[in-house]
Amino acid sequence: MPRAKSKTLLKQETSRAKEEQLQIAVLAYQTALRSNEIMSIRQVAQHFQVPRSTLQNRINGHRSVLEVNAEKSWLADEESKVLVDFLIKAAGQGFPDTKRHL
């Protein structure tokens, strides 16, 4: 039986979806520039429903919060998923772990 998603996991999925939409908007703006179309950042932001200031920052080379925070993490995403799955499985078998043991 699949388990319900936690609030944190739902927030992460929402954040990733927003990031993908922002990447698509950046790509559309850059494509419009290459093809000499007249399309402003404001128009692209409205069309893809992303914040104009965030789009402007990303076009200027700023990194996303996800990228910055990923560098701070001790574990890669795949490693943390394996660890979480192991801890959930162990807790389900009657061997819960604490933060101190990690």
Coordinates of N, CA and C in Angstrom, one line a residue:
M1 N 0.8 -1.2 0.0 CA 0.0 0.0 0.0 C 0.9 1.2 0.0
P2 N 0.7 2.2 -0.9 CA 1.5 3.4 -1.0 C 1.2 4.3 0.2
R3 N 2.3 4.9 0.7 CA 2.1 5.8 1.9 C 1.8 7.2 1.4
A4 N 1.1 7.9 2.3 CA 0.7 9.3 1.9 C 2.0 10.2 1.9
K5 N 2.0 11.2 1.1 CA 3.1 12.1 1.0 C 3.1 13.1 2.1
S6 N 4.2 13.4 2.7 CA 4.3 14.3 3.8 C 4.2 15.8 3.2
K7 N 4.0 16.7 4.1 CA 3.9 18.1 3.7 C 5.2 18.6 3.1
T8 N 6.3 18.1 3.6 CA 7.6 18.5 3.1 C 7.8 18.0 1.7
L9 N 7.4 16.8 1.5 CA 7.6 16.2 0.1 C 6.7 16.9 -0.9
L10 N 5.5 17.3 -0.5 CA 4.6 18.0 -1.3 C 5.1 19.4 -1.7
K11 N 5.7 20.1 -0.7 CA 6.3 21.4 -0.9 C 7.5 21.2 -1.9
Q12 N 8.3 20.2 -1.7 CA 9.4 20.0 -2.6 C 9.0 19.8 -4.0
E13 N 7.9 19.0 -4.2 CA 7.4 18.7 -5.6 C 6.9 20.0 -6.2
T14 N 6.2 20.8 -5.4 CA 5.7 22.1 -5.9 C 6.8 23.0 -6.3
S15 N 7.8 23.1 -5.4 CA 9.0 23.9 -5.7 C 9.7 23.5 -7.0
R16 N 9.8 22.2 -7.2 CA 10.5 21.7 -8.4 C 9.6 22.0 -9.6
A17 N 8.3 21.9 -9.5 CA 7.4 22.3 -10.6 C 7.5 23.7 -11.0
K18 N 7.6 24.6 -10.0 CA 7.8 26.0 -10.2 C 9.1 26.3 -10.9
E19 N 10.2 25.6 -10.5 CA 11.5 25.7 -11.0 C 11.5 25.3 -12.5
E20 N 10.8 24.2 -12.8 CA 10.7 23.8 -14.2 C 10.0 24.8 -15.1
Q21 N 8.9 25.4 -14.5 CA 8.2 26.4 -15.3 C 9.1 27.7 -15.5
L22 N 9.9 28.0 -14.5 CA 10.8 29.1 -14.6 C 11.9 28.9 -15.7
Q23 N 12.4 27.6 -15.7 CA 13.4 27.3 -16.7 C 12.8 27.4 -18.1
I24 N 11.6 26.9 -18.3 CA 10.9 27.0 -19.6 C 10.8 28.5 -20.0
A25 N 10.4 29.3 -19.1 CA 10.3 30.8 -19.4 C 11.6 31.4 -19.8
V26 N 12.7 31.0 -19.1 CA 14.0 31.5 -19.4 C 14.4 31.1 -20.8
L27 N 14.2 29.8 -21.1 CA 14.5 29.3 -22.5 C 13.6 30.0 -23.5
A28 N 12.4 30.3 -23.2 CA 11.5 31.0 -24.2 C 12.0 32.4 -24.5
Y29 N 12.5 33.1 -23.4 CA 13.0 34.4 -23.6 C 14.3 34.4 -24.4
Q30 N 15.2 33.5 -24.1 CA 16.4 33.4 -24.8 C 16.2 33.0 -26.3
T31 N 15.2 32.2 -26.6 CA 14.9 31.8 -27.9 C 14.3 33.0 -28.7
A32 N 13.5 33.8 -28.0 CA 12.9 35.0 -28.6 C 14.0 36.0 -28.9
L33 N 15.0 36.1 -28.1 CA 16.1 37.1 -28.4 C 16.9 36.6 -29.6
R34 N 17.2 35.3 -29.7 CA 18.0 34.8 -30.8 C 17.2 35.0 -32.1
S35 N 15.9 34.9 -32.1 CA 15.1 35.0 -33.3 C 14.7 36.4 -33.6
N36 N 15.2 37.4 -32.9 CA 15.0 38.8 -33.0 C 13.5 39.1 -32.9
E37 N 12.8 38.3 -32.1 CA 11.4 38.7 -31.7 C 11.4 39.8 -30.7
I38 N 10.4 40.6 -30.7 CA 10.3 41.6 -29.6 C 9.4 41.1 -28.5
M39 N 10.0 40.6 -27.5 CA 9.3 40.1 -26.4 C 10.0 40.5 -25.1
S40 N 9.3 41.2 -24.2 CA 9.9 41.7 -23.0 C 9.8 40.6 -21.9
I41 N 10.6 40.9 -20.9 CA 10.6 39.9 -19.8 C 9.3 39.9 -19.1
R42 N 8.6 41.1 -19.0 CA 7.3 41.1 -18.4 C 6.3 40.3 -19.2
Q43 N 6.4 40.3 -20.5 CA 5.4 39.5 -21.3 C 5.7 38.0 -21.1
V44 N 6.9 37.7 -21.1 CA 7.3 36.2 -20.9 C 6.8 35.8 -19.5
A45 N 7.0 36.6 -18.5 CA 6.6 36.3 -17.1 C 5.1 36.2 -17.0
Q46 N 4.4 37.0 -17.7 CA 2.9 36.9 -17.7 C 2.4 35.7 -18.4
H47 N 3.1 35.4 -19.6 CA 2.7 34.2 -20.4 C 2.9 32.9 -19.6
F48 N 4.0 32.8 -18.9 CA 4.3 31.5 -18.2 C 3.9 31.6 -16.7
Q49 N 3.3 32.7 -16.3 CA 2.8 32.9 -14.9 C 3.9 32.6 -13.9
V50 N 5.1 33.3 -14.1 CA 6.2 33.3 -13.1 C 6.4 34.7 -12.7
P51 N 7.0 34.9 -11.5 CA 7.3 36.3 -11.1 C 8.4 37.0 -12.0
R52 N 8.1 38.2 -12.4 CA 9.0 38.9 -13.3 C 10.4 39.1 -12.7
S53 N 10.4 39.5 -11.4 CA 11.7 39.7 -10.8 C 12.6 38.4 -10.7
T54 N 11.9 37.3 -10.4 CA 12.6 36.1 -10.4 C 13.1 35.7 -11.8
L55 N 12.3 35.9 -12.8 CA 12.7 35.6 -14.2 C 13.9 36.5 -14.5
Q56 N 13.8 37.8 -14.2 CA 14.9 38.7 -14.5 C 16.2 38.3 -13.8
N57 N 16.1 37.9 -12.5 CA 17.3 37.4 -11.8 C 17.9 36.2 -12.5
R58 N 17.1 35.3 -12.9 CA 17.6 34.0 -13.5 C 18.2 34.3 -14.8
I59 N 17.7 35.2 -15.6 CA 18.2 35.6 -16.9 C 19.6 36.2 -16.7
N60 N 19.8 37.0 -15.6 CA 21.0 37.6 -15.2 C 22.0 36.7 -14.6
G61 N 21.7 35.4 -14.5 CA 22.7 34.4 -14.0 C 22.6 34.0 -12.6
H62 N 21.6 34.5 -11.8 CA 21.4 34.1 -10.4 C 21.0 32.6 -10.4
R63 N 21.4 31.9 -9.3 CA 21.0 30.5 -9.2 C 19.7 30.4 -8.4
S64 N 19.1 29.3 -8.5 CA 17.8 29.1 -7.7 C 18.2 28.7 -6.3
V65 N 17.2 28.8 -5.4 CA 17.4 28.4 -4.0 C 17.7 26.9 -3.9
L66 N 17.0 26.1 -4.8 CA 17.3 24.7 -4.8 C 18.7 24.4 -5.1
E67 N 19.3 25.0 -6.0 CA 20.7 24.8 -6.4 C 21.6 25.2 -5.2
V68 N 21.4 26.4 -4.6 CA 22.2 26.8 -3.6 C 22.1 25.9 -2.3
N69 N 20.9 25.5 -2.0 CA 20.7 24.6 -0.8 C 21.3 23.2 -1.1
A70 N 21.3 22.8 -2.3 CA 21.8 21.4 -2.7 C 23.3 21.4 -2.4
E71 N 24.0 22.5 -2.6 CA 25.4 22.5 -2.3 C 25.7 22.5 -0.8
K72 N 24.8 22.9 0.0 CA 25.0 22.9 1.5 C 24.7 21.5 2.1
S73 N 24.0 20.7 1.4 CA 23.6 19.4 1.9 C 24.8 18.5 2.1
W74 N 24.7 17.6 3.1 CA 25.8 16.6 3.3 C 25.6 15.5 2.4
L75 N 24.3 15.2 2.0 CA 24.0 14.0 1.2 C 23.4 14.5 -0.2
A76 N 23.6 13.7 -1.2 CA 23.0 13.9 -2.5 C 21.5 13.5 -2.3
D77 N 20.7 14.0 -3.2 CA 19.2 13.7 -3.2 C 19.0 12.2 -3.2
E78 N 19.7 11.4 -4.0 CA 19.5 10.0 -4.1 C 19.9 9.3 -2.7
E79 N 21.0 9.8 -2.1 CA 21.5 9.2 -0.9 C 20.5 9.5 0.2
S80 N 19.9 10.7 0.3 CA 18.9 11.0 1.3 C 17.7 10.2 1.1
K81 N 17.2 9.9 -0.1 CA 16.1 9.1 -0.3 C 16.3 7.7 0.1
V82 N 17.5 7.1 -0.1 CA 17.8 5.8 0.3 C 17.8 5.7 1.8
L83 N 18.4 6.7 2.5 CA 18.4 6.8 3.9 C 17.0 6.9 4.5
V84 N 16.2 7.7 4.0 CA 14.8 7.9 4.5 C 14.0 6.6 4.3
D85 N 14.1 6.0 3.1 CA 13.4 4.7 2.9 C 13.9 3.6 3.9
F86 N 15.2 3.5 4.1 CA 15.7 2.6 5.1 C 15.1 2.8 6.5
L87 N 15.1 4.1 6.9 CA 14.6 4.4 8.3 C 13.1 4.1 8.4
I88 N 12.4 4.4 7.3 CA 10.9 4.1 7.4 C 10.7 2.6 7.4
K89 N 11.5 1.8 6.7 CA 11.4 0.4 6.6 C 11.7 -0.2 8.0
A90 N 12.8 0.3 8.6 CA 13.3 -0.2 9.9 C 12.2 0.1 11.0
A91 N 11.7 1.3 10.9 CA 10.6 1.7 11.9 C 9.4 0.8 11.8
G92 N 9.1 0.5 10.5 CA 7.9 -0.4 10.3 C 8.1 -1.8 10.8
Q93 N 9.4 -2.2 10.9 CA 9.7 -3.5 11.5 C 9.9 -3.5 13.0
G94 N 9.7 -2.3 13.6 CA 9.8 -2.3 15.0 C 11.2 -1.8 15.5
F95 N 12.0 -1.2 14.7 CA 13.3 -0.7 15.1 C 13.4 0.8 14.7
P96 N 12.7 1.6 15.4 CA 12.8 3.1 15.1 C 14.1 3.6 15.5
D97 N 14.6 4.6 14.8 CA 15.9 5.2 15.1 C 15.7 6.6 15.6
T98 N 16.6 7.2 16.2 CA 16.5 8.6 16.7 C 17.6 9.4 16.0
K99 N 17.4 10.7 16.1 CA 18.4 11.6 15.5 C 19.8 11.4 16.0
R100 N 19.9 11.1 17.3 CA 21.2 10.9 17.9 C 22.0 9.8 17.3
H101 N 21.3 8.7 16.8 CA 21.9 7.6 16.2 C 22.4 7.9 14.8
L102 N 21.8 8.9 14.2 CA 22.2 9.2 12.8 C 23.5 9.9 12.8

